[in-house]
């Protein structure tokens, strides 16, 4: 467990995009929050975007925000999730659900640190670490044309593959994630959160794929 913790803490200090791949329930968000808590970005916000939970027609404005008058009902300026993650971590959960146009805008964020709000005449700048998660094989999604190859290579600088729950075995240690810096004491955390920690830290070692 100490070796696993050291690996995660090394990832936390690497200021590059990270891709976490694993089935639903394997602890992708827990890993992401742990990495954020140990990273140079820990003093900034942790902003999660659950891509499939936001309707496609609203996802662009939720991600990138909008200016007053950008569309009917836009009565004021609204920052998006990307802007809200300034100097922190932007966690894009189930990124494979993004449609092609939003994939292109996200690619611009990763390449240039710039993006356009809806209705804006000039670009806005963003500096944040981007961590993406998926329960799909993105390489297969690229091959069938559902995911942009250039975006995949941008987010796949470092990849963590989490073993499925059926591949894990019981273990007596429950210290890795539950001991991460948190304002909520362990005894007060919800049962599902603690169960998720337990599932994550008692699994077999996480595999790593480094791409340089």
PDB file of C-alpha atoms in Angstrom:
ATOM      1  CA  UNK A   1       0.000   0.000   0.000  1.00  0.00           C
ATOM      2  CA  UNK A   2       2.898   2.345   0.705  1.00  0.00           C
ATOM      3  CA  UNK A   3       4.167   1.836  -2.858  1.00  0.00           C
ATOM      4  CA  UNK A   4       0.717   2.549  -4.293  1.00  0.00           C
ATOM      5  CA  UNK A   5       0.475   5.699  -2.218  1.00  0.00           C
ATOM      6  CA  UNK A   6       3.896   6.855  -3.462  1.00  0.00           C
ATOM      7  CA  UNK A   7       2.816   6.287  -7.077  1.00  0.00           C
ATOM      8  CA  UNK A   8      -0.320   8.373  -6.600  1.00  0.00           C
ATOM      9  CA  UNK A   9       1.624  11.149  -4.895  1.00  0.00           C
ATOM     10  CA  UNK A  10       4.111  11.217  -7.805  1.00  0.00           C
ATOM     11  CA  UNK A  11       1.173  11.574 -10.173  1.00  0.00           C
ATOM     12  CA  UNK A  12      -0.196  14.377  -8.020  1.00  0.00           C
ATOM     13  CA  UNK A  13       2.952  16.468  -8.491  1.00  0.00           C
ATOM     14  CA  UNK A  14       3.081  15.963 -12.278  1.00  0.00           C
ATOM     15  CA  UNK A  15       1.457  18.988 -13.876  1.00  0.00           C
ATOM     16  CA  UNK A  16       0.122  17.104 -16.898  1.00  0.00           C
ATOM     17  CA  UNK A  17      -3.336  15.828 -17.908  1.00  0.00           C
ATOM     18  CA  UNK A  18      -4.357  12.495 -16.439  1.00  0.00           C
ATOM     19  CA  UNK A  19      -6.771   9.877 -17.784  1.00  0.00           C
ATOM     20  CA  UNK A  20      -8.386   7.440 -15.347  1.00  0.00           C
ATOM     21  CA  UNK A  21     -10.031   4.411 -16.956  1.00  0.00           C
ATOM     22  CA  UNK A  22     -12.192   1.880 -15.153  1.00  0.00           C
ATOM     23  CA  UNK A  23     -15.662   0.457 -14.818  1.00  0.00           C
ATOM     24  CA  UNK A  24     -18.386   2.262 -12.882  1.00  0.00           C
ATOM     25  CA  UNK A  25     -17.917   1.949  -9.123  1.00  0.00           C
ATOM     26  CA  UNK A  26     -14.163   1.369  -9.200  1.00  0.00           C
ATOM     27  CA  UNK A  27     -13.311   4.641  -7.443  1.00  0.00           C
ATOM     28  CA  UNK A  28     -12.278   7.004 -10.246  1.00  0.00           C
ATOM     29  CA  UNK A  29     -13.536  10.117  -8.474  1.00  0.00           C
ATOM     30  CA  UNK A  30     -11.956   9.065  -5.160  1.00  0.00           C
ATOM     31  CA  UNK A  31      -8.583   8.689  -6.880  1.00  0.00           C
ATOM     32  CA  UNK A  32      -9.040  12.066  -8.564  1.00  0.00           C
ATOM     33  CA  UNK A  33      -9.842  13.839  -5.294  1.00  0.00           C
ATOM     34  CA  UNK A  34      -6.859  12.204  -3.599  1.00  0.00           C
ATOM     35  CA  UNK A  35      -4.531  13.361  -6.386  1.00  0.00           C
ATOM     36  CA  UNK A  36      -5.969  16.894  -6.217  1.00  0.00           C
ATOM     37  CA  UNK A  37      -5.455  17.012  -2.438  1.00  0.00           C
ATOM     38  CA  UNK A  38      -1.732  16.234  -2.850  1.00  0.00           C
ATOM     39  CA  UNK A  39      -1.100  18.363  -5.933  1.00  0.00           C
ATOM     40  CA  UNK A  40       0.214  21.913  -6.441  1.00  0.00           C
ATOM     41  CA  UNK A  41      -3.408  22.757  -7.339  1.00  0.00           C
ATOM     42  CA  UNK A  42      -4.798  21.711  -3.953  1.00  0.00           C
ATOM     43  CA  UNK A  43      -5.256  25.325  -2.848  1.00  0.00           C
ATOM     44  CA  UNK A  44      -7.651  25.897  -5.734  1.00  0.00           C
ATOM     45  CA  UNK A  45     -11.119  24.508  -6.409  1.00  0.00           C
ATOM     46  CA  UNK A  46     -11.955  20.943  -7.372  1.00  0.00           C
ATOM     47  CA  UNK A  47     -14.632  21.188 -10.066  1.00  0.00           C
ATOM     48  CA  UNK A  48     -16.389  18.049 -11.258  1.00  0.00           C
ATOM     49  CA  UNK A  49     -18.376  17.791 -14.478  1.00  0.00           C
ATOM     50  CA  UNK A  50     -20.510  14.679 -14.873  1.00  0.00           C
ATOM     51  CA  UNK A  51     -20.754  14.784 -18.661  1.00  0.00           C
ATOM     52  CA  UNK A  52     -23.665  12.340 -19.208  1.00  0.00           C
ATOM     53  CA  UNK A  53     -25.737  13.947 -16.425  1.00  0.00           C
ATOM     54  CA  UNK A  54     -26.035  17.307 -18.244  1.00  0.00           C
ATOM     55  CA  UNK A  55     -28.238  17.413 -21.374  1.00  0.00           C
ATOM     56  CA  UNK A  56     -26.249  17.956 -24.541  1.00  0.00           C
ATOM     57  CA  UNK A  57     -28.057  21.224 -25.301  1.00  0.00           C
ATOM     58  CA  UNK A  58     -26.948  22.666 -21.952  1.00  0.00           C
ATOM     59  CA  UNK A  59     -23.494  21.132 -21.636  1.00  0.00           C
ATOM     60  CA  UNK A  60     -21.660  23.773 -23.671  1.00  0.00           C
ATOM     61  CA  UNK A  61     -22.991  26.660 -21.561  1.00  0.00           C
ATOM     62  CA  UNK A  62     -22.345  24.680 -18.355  1.00  0.00           C
ATOM     63  CA  UNK A  63     -18.756  23.986 -19.386  1.00  0.00           C
ATOM     64  CA  UNK A  64     -17.771  27.299 -20.911  1.00  0.00           C
ATOM     65  CA  UNK A  65     -20.297  29.805 -19.564  1.00  0.00           C
ATOM     66  CA  UNK A  66     -21.996  32.592 -21.483  1.00  0.00           C
ATOM     67  CA  UNK A  67     -22.247  36.345 -21.887  1.00  0.00           C
ATOM     68  CA  UNK A  68     -25.378  38.404 -21.409  1.00  0.00           C
ATOM     69  CA  UNK A  69     -27.562  38.170 -24.514  1.00  0.00           C
ATOM     70  CA  UNK A  70     -25.832  35.065 -25.882  1.00  0.00           C
ATOM     71  CA  UNK A  71     -29.233  33.378 -26.250  1.00  0.00           C
ATOM     72  CA  UNK A  72     -32.834  33.835 -25.175  1.00  0.00           C
ATOM     73  CA  UNK A  73     -32.913  33.852 -21.400  1.00  0.00           C
ATOM     74  CA  UNK A  74     -29.264  34.839 -20.957  1.00  0.00           C
ATOM     75  CA  UNK A  75     -29.977  37.899 -18.808  1.00  0.00           C
ATOM     76  CA  UNK A  76     -26.499  38.114 -17.328  1.00  0.00           C
ATOM     77  CA  UNK A  77     -22.979  36.754 -17.502  1.00  0.00           C
ATOM     78  CA  UNK A  78     -22.400  33.266 -16.139  1.00  0.00           C
ATOM     79  CA  UNK A  79     -19.016  31.574 -15.627  1.00  0.00           C
ATOM     80  CA  UNK A  80     -18.779  27.964 -16.738  1.00  0.00           C
ATOM     81  CA  UNK A  81     -17.232  24.998 -14.958  1.00  0.00           C
ATOM     82  CA  UNK A  82     -13.963  25.461 -16.873  1.00  0.00           C
ATOM     83  CA  UNK A  83     -13.571  29.036 -15.639  1.00  0.00           C
ATOM     84  CA  UNK A  84     -14.605  28.012 -12.120  1.00  0.00           C
ATOM     85  CA  UNK A  85     -11.667  25.574 -12.005  1.00  0.00           C
ATOM     86  CA  UNK A  86      -9.104  28.390 -12.344  1.00  0.00           C
ATOM     87  CA  UNK A  87      -5.916  27.483 -10.419  1.00  0.00           C
ATOM     88  CA  UNK A  88      -7.456  24.162  -9.373  1.00  0.00           C
ATOM     89  CA  UNK A  89      -8.485  20.834 -10.879  1.00  0.00           C
ATOM     90  CA  UNK A  90     -11.131  20.248 -13.540  1.00  0.00           C
ATOM     91  CA  UNK A  91     -12.474  16.688 -13.368  1.00  0.00           C
ATOM     92  CA  UNK A  92     -14.371  15.563 -16.475  1.00  0.00           C
ATOM     93  CA  UNK A  93     -16.199  12.363 -15.573  1.00  0.00           C
ATOM     94  CA  UNK A  94     -17.211  10.072 -18.452  1.00  0.00           C
ATOM     95  CA  UNK A  95     -15.534  12.271 -21.034  1.00  0.00           C
ATOM     96  CA  UNK A  96     -16.449   9.820 -23.793  1.00  0.00           C
ATOM     97  CA  UNK A  97     -19.981  11.296 -23.648  1.00  0.00           C
ATOM     98  CA  UNK A  98     -18.845  14.675 -25.040  1.00  0.00           C
ATOM     99  CA  UNK A  99     -20.051  15.350 -28.576  1.00  0.00           C
ATOM    100  CA  UNK A 100     -17.662  16.341 -31.360  1.00  0.00           C
ATOM    101  CA  UNK A 101     -18.064  20.126 -31.101  1.00  0.00           C
ATOM    102  CA  UNK A 102     -17.354  20.132 -27.371  1.00  0.00           C
ATOM    103  CA  UNK A 103     -14.390  17.824 -27.874  1.00  0.00           C
ATOM    104  CA  UNK A 104     -12.950  20.459 -30.217  1.00  0.00           C
ATOM    105  CA  UNK A 105     -13.421  23.240 -27.651  1.00  0.00           C
ATOM    106  CA  UNK A 106     -11.855  21.146 -24.912  1.00  0.00           C
ATOM    107  CA  UNK A 107      -8.897  20.454 -27.187  1.00  0.00           C
ATOM    108  CA  UNK A 108      -8.350  24.201 -27.478  1.00  0.00           C
ATOM    109  CA  UNK A 109      -8.350  24.507 -23.679  1.00  0.00           C
ATOM    110  CA  UNK A 110      -5.673  21.817 -23.396  1.00  0.00           C
ATOM    111  CA  UNK A 111      -3.562  23.156 -26.258  1.00  0.00           C
ATOM    112  CA  UNK A 112      -3.716  26.891 -25.649  1.00  0.00           C
ATOM    113  CA  UNK A 113      -5.311  27.425 -22.242  1.00  0.00           C
ATOM    114  CA  UNK A 114      -7.943  29.535 -24.029  1.00  0.00           C
ATOM    115  CA  UNK A 115     -11.681  29.209 -24.639  1.00  0.00           C
ATOM    116  CA  UNK A 116     -14.688  31.220 -25.768  1.00  0.00           C
ATOM    117  CA  UNK A 117     -17.769  31.719 -23.652  1.00  0.00           C
ATOM    118  CA  UNK A 118     -21.022  31.586 -25.578  1.00  0.00           C
ATOM    119  CA  UNK A 119     -21.635  35.038 -27.046  1.00  0.00           C
ATOM    120  CA  UNK A 120     -18.136  36.305 -26.173  1.00  0.00           C
ATOM    121  CA  UNK A 121     -16.069  38.330 -28.619  1.00  0.00           C
ATOM    122  CA  UNK A 122     -12.696  37.502 -27.123  1.00  0.00           C
ATOM    123  CA  UNK A 123     -11.050  34.470 -25.607  1.00  0.00           C
ATOM    124  CA  UNK A 124     -10.748  33.846 -21.893  1.00  0.00           C
ATOM    125  CA  UNK A 125      -7.676  32.251 -20.315  1.00  0.00           C
ATOM    126  CA  UNK A 126      -7.680  29.283 -17.971  1.00  0.00           C
ATOM    127  CA  UNK A 127      -4.913  27.634 -15.958  1.00  0.00           C
ATOM    128  CA  UNK A 128      -5.970  24.403 -14.280  1.00  0.00           C
ATOM    129  CA  UNK A 129      -5.088  20.736 -14.207  1.00  0.00           C
ATOM    130  CA  UNK A 130      -7.437  18.565 -16.239  1.00  0.00           C
ATOM    131  CA  UNK A 131      -8.220  15.021 -15.124  1.00  0.00           C
ATOM    132  CA  UNK A 132     -10.564  12.906 -17.221  1.00  0.00           C
ATOM    133  CA  UNK A 133     -12.295   9.625 -16.430  1.00  0.00           C
ATOM    134  CA  UNK A 134     -14.086   7.084 -18.576  1.00  0.00           C
ATOM    135  CA  UNK A 135     -15.594   3.631 -18.309  1.00  0.00           C
ATOM    136  CA  UNK A 136     -14.996   3.025 -22.014  1.00  0.00           C
ATOM    137  CA  UNK A 137     -11.934   2.081 -24.042  1.00  0.00           C
ATOM    138  CA  UNK A 138     -11.163   5.438 -25.669  1.00  0.00           C
ATOM    139  CA  UNK A 139      -8.763   3.878 -28.162  1.00  0.00           C
ATOM    140  CA  UNK A 140     -11.678   1.854 -29.530  1.00  0.00           C
ATOM    141  CA  UNK A 141     -13.847   4.987 -29.517  1.00  0.00           C
ATOM    142  CA  UNK A 142     -11.181   6.745 -31.591  1.00  0.00           C
ATOM    143  CA  UNK A 143     -11.040   3.866 -34.071  1.00  0.00           C
ATOM    144  CA  UNK A 144     -14.801   3.893 -34.652  1.00  0.00           C
ATOM    145  CA  UNK A 145     -14.882   7.686 -34.964  1.00  0.00           C
ATOM    146  CA  UNK A 146     -16.698   8.543 -31.733  1.00  0.00           C
ATOM    147  CA  UNK A 147     -13.767  10.349 -30.117  1.00  0.00           C
ATOM    148  CA  UNK A 148     -11.171  12.715 -31.566  1.00  0.00           C
ATOM    149  CA  UNK A 149      -7.717  11.204 -31.861  1.00  0.00           C
ATOM    150  CA  UNK A 150      -5.973  14.528 -31.171  1.00  0.00           C
ATOM    151  CA  UNK A 151      -7.972  15.044 -27.972  1.00  0.00           C
ATOM    152  CA  UNK A 152      -7.274  11.479 -26.868  1.00  0.00           C
ATOM    153  CA  UNK A 153      -3.530  12.012 -27.157  1.00  0.00           C
ATOM    154  CA  UNK A 154      -3.815  15.280 -25.224  1.00  0.00           C
ATOM    155  CA  UNK A 155      -5.643  13.753 -22.252  1.00  0.00           C
ATOM    156  CA  UNK A 156      -3.740  10.445 -22.318  1.00  0.00           C
ATOM    157  CA  UNK A 157      -0.371  11.852 -21.231  1.00  0.00           C
ATOM    158  CA  UNK A 158      -0.599   9.703 -18.091  1.00  0.00           C
ATOM    159  CA  UNK A 159      -3.141   6.902 -17.756  1.00  0.00           C
ATOM    160  CA  UNK A 160      -4.354   4.981 -14.713  1.00  0.00           C
ATOM    161  CA  UNK A 161      -6.287   1.767 -15.341  1.00  0.00           C
ATOM    162  CA  UNK A 162      -8.354   0.674 -12.341  1.00  0.00           C
ATOM    163  CA  UNK A 163      -9.151  -3.037 -11.908  1.00  0.00           C
ATOM    164  CA  UNK A 164     -12.821  -4.000 -11.862  1.00  0.00           C
ATOM    165  CA  UNK A 165     -14.421  -4.925  -8.540  1.00  0.00           C
ATOM    166  CA  UNK A 166     -14.602  -8.611  -9.521  1.00  0.00           C
ATOM    167  CA  UNK A 167     -10.818  -8.630 -10.001  1.00  0.00           C
ATOM    168  CA  UNK A 168     -10.085  -7.408  -6.482  1.00  0.00           C
ATOM    169  CA  UNK A 169      -9.397  -9.410  -3.363  1.00  0.00           C
ATOM    170  CA  UNK A 170     -10.017  -8.662   0.337  1.00  0.00           C
ATOM    171  CA  UNK A 171      -7.315  -6.857   2.287  1.00  0.00           C
ATOM    172  CA  UNK A 172      -6.911  -5.599   5.829  1.00  0.00           C
ATOM    173  CA  UNK A 173      -5.638  -2.102   4.934  1.00  0.00           C
ATOM    174  CA  UNK A 174      -8.026   0.852   4.701  1.00  0.00           C
ATOM    175  CA  UNK A 175      -5.675   3.789   5.130  1.00  0.00           C
ATOM    176  CA  UNK A 176      -4.784   5.114   1.679  1.00  0.00           C
ATOM    177  CA  UNK A 177      -7.680   7.277   0.584  1.00  0.00           C
ATOM    178  CA  UNK A 178      -9.478   7.629   3.914  1.00  0.00           C
ATOM    179  CA  UNK A 179      -6.361   9.297   5.346  1.00  0.00           C
ATOM    180  CA  UNK A 180      -6.231  11.865   2.530  1.00  0.00           C
ATOM    181  CA  UNK A 181      -6.613  15.458   3.641  1.00  0.00           C
ATOM    182  CA  UNK A 182     -10.297  16.057   4.203  1.00  0.00           C
ATOM    183  CA  UNK A 183     -12.430  18.463   6.210  1.00  0.00           C
ATOM    184  CA  UNK A 184     -14.789  15.571   6.995  1.00  0.00           C
ATOM    185  CA  UNK A 185     -13.615  13.105   9.674  1.00  0.00           C
ATOM    186  CA  UNK A 186     -13.814   9.460   8.663  1.00  0.00           C
ATOM    187  CA  UNK A 187     -16.464   8.652  11.283  1.00  0.00           C
ATOM    188  CA  UNK A 188     -18.793  11.296   9.826  1.00  0.00           C
ATOM    189  CA  UNK A 189     -18.500  10.284   6.175  1.00  0.00           C
ATOM    190  CA  UNK A 190     -21.387   8.595   4.471  1.00  0.00           C
ATOM    191  CA  UNK A 191     -21.451   4.806   4.212  1.00  0.00           C
ATOM    192  CA  UNK A 192     -21.300   4.833   0.374  1.00  0.00           C
ATOM    193  CA  UNK A 193     -18.221   7.087   0.425  1.00  0.00           C
ATOM    194  CA  UNK A 194     -16.416   4.861   2.927  1.00  0.00           C
ATOM    195  CA  UNK A 195     -17.403   1.734   0.987  1.00  0.00           C
ATOM    196  CA  UNK A 196     -15.983   3.310  -2.144  1.00  0.00           C
ATOM    197  CA  UNK A 197     -12.729   4.053  -0.308  1.00  0.00           C
ATOM    198  CA  UNK A 198     -12.645   0.460   0.923  1.00  0.00           C
ATOM    199  CA  UNK A 199     -13.208  -0.981  -2.552  1.00  0.00           C
ATOM    200  CA  UNK A 200     -10.506   1.248  -4.014  1.00  0.00           C
ATOM    201  CA  UNK A 201      -7.737   0.710  -1.524  1.00  0.00           C
ATOM    202  CA  UNK A 202      -8.231  -3.024  -1.051  1.00  0.00           C
ATOM    203  CA  UNK A 203      -7.926  -3.778  -4.747  1.00  0.00           C
ATOM    204  CA  UNK A 204      -4.876  -5.063  -6.549  1.00  0.00           C
ATOM    205  CA  UNK A 205      -2.231  -2.600  -7.553  1.00  0.00           C
ATOM    206  CA  UNK A 206      -3.301   0.040 -10.064  1.00  0.00           C
ATOM    207  CA  UNK A 207      -1.591  -0.312 -13.409  1.00  0.00           C
ATOM    208  CA  UNK A 208       0.135   2.660 -14.958  1.00  0.00           C
ATOM    209  CA  UNK A 209       0.793   3.579 -18.556  1.00  0.00           C
ATOM    210  CA  UNK A 210       3.294   6.392 -19.009  1.00  0.00           C
ATOM    211  CA  UNK A 211       3.490   8.157 -22.339  1.00  0.00           C
ATOM    212  CA  UNK A 212       6.196  10.674 -23.045  1.00  0.00           C
TER     213      UNK A 212
END
